[in-house]
Structures are given as structure tokens and as C-alpha cells.
XYZ file of C-alpha atoms in Angstrom:
334
model
C -57.414 -25.779 12.578
C -58.078 -22.910 10.174
C -61.793 -22.255 9.429
C -61.442 -23.095 5.721
C -59.858 -26.449 6.414
C -62.376 -27.158 9.169
C -65.191 -26.651 6.655
C -63.472 -28.921 4.147
C -62.973 -31.586 6.818
C -66.647 -31.388 7.782
C -67.599 -31.630 4.135
C -65.498 -34.721 3.557
C -66.843 -36.375 6.716
C -70.462 -35.740 5.697
C -69.946 -36.895 2.134
C -68.046 -40.007 3.202
C -70.734 -40.935 5.732
C -73.488 -40.664 3.153
C -71.640 -42.111 0.166
C -68.807 -44.392 1.251
C -70.625 -47.662 0.580
C -69.129 -50.761 -1.106
C -70.628 -52.344 -4.199
C -73.616 -54.661 -3.747
C -74.339 -58.330 -4.478
C -77.192 -59.597 -6.636
C -80.750 -59.265 -5.366
C -82.884 -61.900 -3.735
C -86.171 -62.724 -5.400
C -88.649 -63.286 -2.576
C -91.221 -60.497 -2.140
C -92.022 -59.026 1.239
C -94.835 -56.965 2.713
C -94.557 -53.610 4.505
C -93.155 -54.063 8.016
C -94.548 -51.350 10.211
C -93.286 -48.467 8.106
C -95.576 -45.461 7.720
C -98.050 -45.598 4.863
C -99.572 -42.166 4.974
C -101.035 -39.618 2.653
C -98.924 -37.152 0.721
C -96.802 -34.744 2.766
C -98.127 -31.325 3.531
C -96.609 -28.177 2.081
C -92.879 -27.852 2.748
C -91.233 -24.946 4.528
C -91.604 -21.586 2.851
C -88.887 -20.841 0.347
C -88.226 -20.230 -3.327
C -89.641 -22.887 -5.602
C -90.616 -25.274 -2.817
C -94.389 -25.305 -3.027
C -95.706 -27.976 -5.379
C -99.496 -27.636 -5.253
C -101.677 -30.672 -4.772
C -103.455 -32.008 -7.819
C -107.126 -31.247 -8.365
C -109.720 -33.770 -9.376
C -109.488 -37.545 -9.075
C -105.896 -38.690 -8.492
C -104.419 -40.847 -11.231
C -102.260 -42.821 -8.779
C -103.246 -44.028 -5.344
C -100.193 -45.731 -3.811
C -96.754 -44.266 -4.510
C -93.460 -45.744 -3.270
C -90.134 -43.944 -3.712
C -86.902 -45.959 -3.693
C -83.329 -44.788 -4.040
C -80.144 -43.304 -2.662
C -79.066 -39.884 -1.427
C -79.818 -38.100 -4.707
C -83.418 -39.284 -4.464
C -83.608 -38.572 -0.728
C -82.099 -35.148 -1.580
C -80.147 -35.537 1.635
C -79.689 -32.586 3.924
C -78.047 -31.592 7.192
C -80.773 -29.140 8.189
C -84.389 -29.937 7.374
C -84.208 -33.717 7.880
C -87.599 -35.440 7.705
C -87.905 -38.688 9.668
C -91.564 -39.310 8.801
C -90.900 -42.121 6.341
C -87.382 -43.333 7.178
C -84.925 -42.977 10.085
C -83.196 -39.636 10.579
C -79.936 -41.274 9.548
C -81.246 -41.514 5.988
C -81.178 -37.689 5.973
C -84.258 -37.336 3.752
C -85.076 -33.679 3.201
C -88.521 -32.226 3.657
C -88.353 -30.973 0.052
C -87.066 -34.065 -1.759
C -88.595 -34.834 -5.121
C -90.639 -37.870 -3.985
C -92.455 -35.721 -1.410
C -93.065 -32.996 -3.982
C -94.386 -35.541 -6.487
C -96.645 -37.190 -3.889
C -98.091 -33.836 -2.919
C -98.716 -32.821 -6.532
C -100.347 -36.151 -7.416
C -102.489 -36.214 -4.277
C -101.894 -39.935 -3.693
C -103.773 -41.555 -0.817
C -100.791 -43.672 0.289
C -97.159 -42.599 0.076
C -94.020 -44.370 1.309
C -90.591 -42.804 0.915
C -87.843 -45.399 1.389
C -85.008 -43.294 -0.066
C -81.851 -43.204 2.033
C -78.390 -41.694 1.886
C -75.710 -44.267 1.122
C -78.107 -46.854 -0.319
C -77.001 -49.333 -2.967
C -78.987 -51.931 -4.869
C -78.318 -54.299 -1.933
C -80.511 -52.168 0.316
C -83.520 -52.890 -1.848
C -83.749 -56.296 -0.130
C -81.642 -55.816 3.004
C -81.870 -53.385 5.940
C -79.449 -50.466 6.077
C -77.839 -49.338 9.323
C -77.818 -45.543 9.240
C -76.562 -44.899 12.784
C -73.795 -42.566 11.655
C -74.111 -39.825 14.272
C -75.701 -40.898 17.619
C -78.610 -38.715 18.781
C -78.562 -36.884 15.452
C -78.655 -39.344 12.575
C -79.372 -42.901 13.560
C -81.604 -45.902 13.056
C -82.032 -48.811 10.662
C -83.876 -48.351 7.389
C -85.757 -51.580 6.556
C -85.228 -53.117 3.147
C -86.606 -50.581 0.711
C -88.658 -53.229 -1.102
C -90.591 -53.759 2.153
C -92.634 -50.671 1.247
C -93.902 -52.240 -1.999
C -97.258 -54.036 -2.100
C -99.375 -55.654 -4.824
C -101.512 -52.488 -4.857
C -98.612 -50.065 -5.356
C -99.331 -48.310 -8.662
C -96.411 -45.851 -8.904
C -92.730 -46.400 -8.126
C -89.783 -44.061 -8.642
C -86.265 -45.433 -8.219
C -82.920 -43.663 -8.366
C -80.007 -45.978 -7.603
C -76.608 -47.060 -8.917
C -74.189 -44.277 -8.030
C -73.058 -45.915 -4.804
C -72.753 -49.318 -6.460
C -70.035 -47.981 -8.741
C -68.460 -45.842 -6.012
C -68.512 -42.698 -8.136
C -69.376 -40.196 -5.414
C -66.925 -41.763 -2.969
C -64.242 -41.448 -5.654
C -65.072 -37.767 -6.093
C -64.475 -37.165 -2.383
C -61.258 -39.208 -2.519
C -59.903 -37.094 -5.372
C -60.049 -33.795 -3.490
C -56.471 -32.502 -3.685
C -55.147 -29.294 -2.077
C -51.994 -29.553 -4.229
C -52.597 -27.948 -7.640
C -51.458 -29.326 -10.970
C -48.796 -29.862 -12.198
C -47.390 -30.451 -8.710
C -49.861 -33.324 -8.269
C -50.808 -35.907 -10.857
C -54.352 -36.689 -11.999
C -56.497 -38.733 -9.662
C -58.066 -40.567 -12.610
C -54.801 -42.510 -12.973
C -55.896 -44.512 -9.919
C -58.884 -45.675 -11.953
C -56.978 -46.714 -15.061
C -55.596 -50.240 -15.325
C -52.263 -51.085 -16.907
C -54.042 -52.114 -20.115
C -55.790 -48.740 -20.293
C -59.168 -49.999 -19.069
C -61.219 -47.414 -17.188
C -62.132 -48.992 -13.847
C -65.185 -46.780 -13.364
C -66.530 -47.610 -16.825
C -66.066 -51.288 -16.003
C -68.009 -50.864 -12.753
C -70.823 -49.094 -14.598
C -71.118 -51.978 -17.057
C -71.112 -54.518 -14.215
C -73.850 -52.650 -12.348
C -76.327 -52.780 -15.234
C -77.478 -56.296 -14.307
C -78.075 -55.144 -10.723
C -80.317 -52.364 -11.973
C -82.331 -54.747 -14.141
C -82.596 -57.065 -11.099
C -83.970 -54.144 -9.069
C -86.575 -53.392 -11.722
C -87.551 -57.062 -11.975
C -87.891 -57.180 -8.183
C -90.200 -54.175 -8.228
C -92.312 -55.758 -10.950
C -92.669 -59.016 -8.990
C -93.850 -57.214 -5.885
C -95.990 -54.561 -7.587
C -97.052 -56.044 -10.940
C -99.404 -53.194 -11.873
C -97.103 -50.293 -10.994
C -95.829 -47.608 -13.326
C -92.062 -47.705 -12.740
C -89.898 -44.634 -13.340
C -86.096 -44.833 -13.325
C -84.801 -41.390 -12.325
C -81.246 -40.552 -13.388
C -78.656 -38.205 -11.862
C -78.520 -34.453 -12.396
C -75.658 -32.943 -14.408
C -73.836 -32.103 -11.210
C -70.437 -32.081 -12.926
C -69.656 -30.853 -16.432
C -67.822 -33.060 -18.936
C -65.582 -30.359 -20.414
C -64.235 -28.270 -17.538
C -63.494 -28.029 -13.851
C -63.130 -25.027 -11.541
C -60.061 -25.574 -9.391
C -59.645 -24.344 -6.655
C -63.361 -23.529 -6.170
C -63.825 -27.287 -6.263
C -60.341 -28.574 -5.345
C -60.339 -31.488 -7.764
C -58.031 -31.113 -10.744
C -59.939 -29.884 -13.770
C -59.224 -32.937 -15.917
C -60.329 -35.206 -13.068
C -63.563 -33.308 -12.518
C -64.340 -33.454 -16.256
C -63.593 -37.189 -16.178
C -66.068 -37.612 -13.313
C -68.614 -35.705 -15.366
C -68.124 -38.095 -18.271
C -68.577 -41.111 -15.995
C -71.747 -39.579 -14.537
C -73.119 -39.213 -18.056
C -72.092 -42.803 -18.789
C -73.886 -43.983 -15.640
C -77.062 -42.268 -16.789
C -76.770 -43.945 -20.178
C -76.577 -47.314 -18.450
C -79.683 -46.504 -16.380
C -81.558 -45.589 -19.569
C -80.612 -48.929 -21.159
C -81.646 -50.879 -18.060
C -85.004 -49.085 -17.999
C -85.611 -49.848 -21.680
C -84.671 -53.509 -21.233
C -87.026 -53.841 -18.261
C -90.060 -52.044 -19.665
C -89.727 -49.146 -17.219
C -89.866 -45.463 -18.081
C -86.710 -43.370 -17.923
C -86.745 -39.868 -16.420
C -83.975 -37.679 -17.847
C -83.152 -35.028 -15.251
C -79.637 -34.664 -16.688
C -80.408 -32.829 -19.907
C -82.399 -30.020 -18.302
C -79.867 -29.518 -15.509
C -76.812 -28.859 -17.677
C -75.306 -25.494 -16.818
C -76.260 -25.870 -13.152
C -73.258 -27.921 -11.999
C -70.970 -27.509 -8.980
C -68.800 -24.953 -10.785
C -71.652 -22.496 -11.288
C -72.204 -19.561 -8.906
C -74.629 -19.500 -6.008
C -78.165 -19.174 -7.313
C -77.284 -20.969 -10.556
C -75.904 -24.277 -9.335
C -78.358 -27.039 -8.476
C -75.711 -29.317 -6.974
C -73.509 -28.065 -4.150
C -69.717 -28.212 -4.302
C -67.244 -29.129 -1.607
C -67.793 -26.304 0.890
C -70.669 -27.508 3.093
C -72.616 -24.258 3.004
C -75.609 -23.412 0.860
C -78.013 -20.545 0.323
C -80.679 -22.904 -1.014
C -81.752 -23.526 1.682
C -79.461 -21.364 3.811
C -77.139 -23.274 6.118
C -75.109 -26.453 6.182
C -75.277 -28.647 3.084
C -74.141 -32.103 2.010
C -71.337 -31.711 -0.553
C -71.854 -32.927 -4.127
C -75.610 -33.313 -3.680
C -78.659 -31.512 -5.079
C -79.827 -28.404 -3.278
C -83.482 -27.383 -3.163
C -83.436 -26.079 -6.750
C -82.051 -29.437 -7.862
C -84.850 -31.239 -6.028
C -87.394 -28.923 -7.643
C -86.018 -29.807 -11.088
C -86.147 -33.524 -10.303
C -89.765 -33.222 -9.180
C -90.800 -31.139 -12.209
C -89.157 -33.631 -14.591
C -90.839 -36.619 -12.973
C -94.213 -34.878 -13.095
C -93.662 -33.933 -16.729
C -92.953 -37.584 -17.522
C -96.224 -38.513 -15.853
C -98.079 -35.775 -17.716
C -99.033 -34.079 -14.459
């Protein structure tokens, strides 16, 4: 196999393992207590590197017990630099993900990071088997809500992308055959009556998001709840074939659906009395089509310079995680 195609195959395998998750059913209502998961202080300083050091807060901390919930874009999943302190290695949490940066900056006494690659709203109340690669990435992540307690006073949650299957669709639309020799992938997601399947999924997922937020409120009634959206990883008006081998009109369509997903998350937050954290607006111009050093979300080739080494395709790199953390902290006034 040629090196280029080997890299692409590795990229697709990694992305599929972390993102290929079916849509989720409605949530159960019964609260649960932490089940042996670590409840420790904020993480220490991350590995040296550009923009990675978020200093601890000075003075009395405003929050004391912080729980982070979410999927791979909240775990800021990685291949190198996996942190198994708070969740199994199979969740692929990075040492620099935004929850860890926020916890360190706020100086919270208790921090639990439940975020996990591949998570859907179903994994808020059900365990997630993350044994994808034996001896490397394995384990079972308990239901993410198990980390919540009545004394939790800060919760961040970033979820929904896997429920609608957007990232899995991106991977499925990789096409080595250029246009016009190959037709648009988006046709697979358009019904005979012209209905956009992905838009329909986004609308259907809104009630799941409000169920998640209601479930958090039941378990942690005094918590400040922040709904964190998705970075502008794909533009809405252009692609960059063959740098990202998805036809330009398809990549722009994905960008529009990503923006639509974020709009749904903002509505769900407003309906539920939660705060919405807009990481999208400040990340425009840092999408997968931008050059190394400018992009905050990696493209298809599973190599990155930030940090150097293997990367998970179509996921935030360290600069993306830094932006997520800075935006969350700005929302909190910290």
C-alpha cells in the first residue's frame, strides 16, 4: 500500500472508531451517585508547548466542584498524549483538553472529566464500551451522569454531533474521485421530496439535548450549566479538494449543517435555562482548509504539528482546545 493511502486508511479507521456511533434514545430520569470514578483536584500543568499553560486562578475559587460531560470535541481526543486519569484510555481524552484547562484556571477543589470519544446523549445515563484497540485504547466509561452530585456547582457539556451522525457522514463522504467524475455525497442525505436528512436529524435531536440539560439539573440543582458548541471546523462557502478529499460543495454543505447544529444547541440551552458558549464565531478562519499553524481543526491526513505527531482527523488540535478553554473562561468571567 502506498504511504499516502496508508495514512488515509489510518485516518478513516481512527475517525470511524471515535465517531461511528448510532443515534441515541431518550434519557432516563433517575439520578445516580459517583461510582468509584476519580474526584480529584484540578490537573497540573500540561506538557510544555505553545499556548498550553493555563495558569491557576488566584484568590478564593468561585467554583468548587466541576464536572465536564461530552463527546470527542470536548475530550479533544488525541492519539498521542492520552490522559486516563478521569476516564478509560479508550475515551482518548487529551492532557490539554478544554475541561482540564478550565479546571486548572478556576482552581476547583474537585474535578471530574467524563468526556469521551464517540459519546452520544445515550451515554449520559448508560456506560460506554471504549475497548476499540486492545492494550492501547480500552475500558468502559461509566454513565457520564454518574460524576454529577448534588454539590456539583459547575457543569460543561458538549454533545449532539454523534447523535446526528454528522462526523461519521464526513468520513463516509471522502472520495478519491474528483468532480465531475463523481456526484455529490450530499445527494445521499436528500430525500425524494427534497428534505435534508441531516437537518431533520438536527431537529429531532433538540429534545435529547433538553433532556440532557434537565437530567443535569435534577442531579445538580445548584450548578451553573454551560452548553459548549462546536468549533467552525468546516467553512460554509468553500472546500479545498484534494487537500481534504471531499467535494467542495459537500464540504460546504457539512459546514452549513455544523452551523445549524450549533444553532439548535443554542436554542436548547435557552429553553433549559443554561448558558451557551459560542466557540464557533471566534474560530472562523481556522477550519480544516487552512494551512498548518492557522487551522484549529485537523483535516483528513492524521498528522499534526500541534502537537507534533499522529492526530485524530476532523478534530480540534491543541490550538482549538485552547480557544475552547478561553471561550468558556470568558463566559464565566474568569
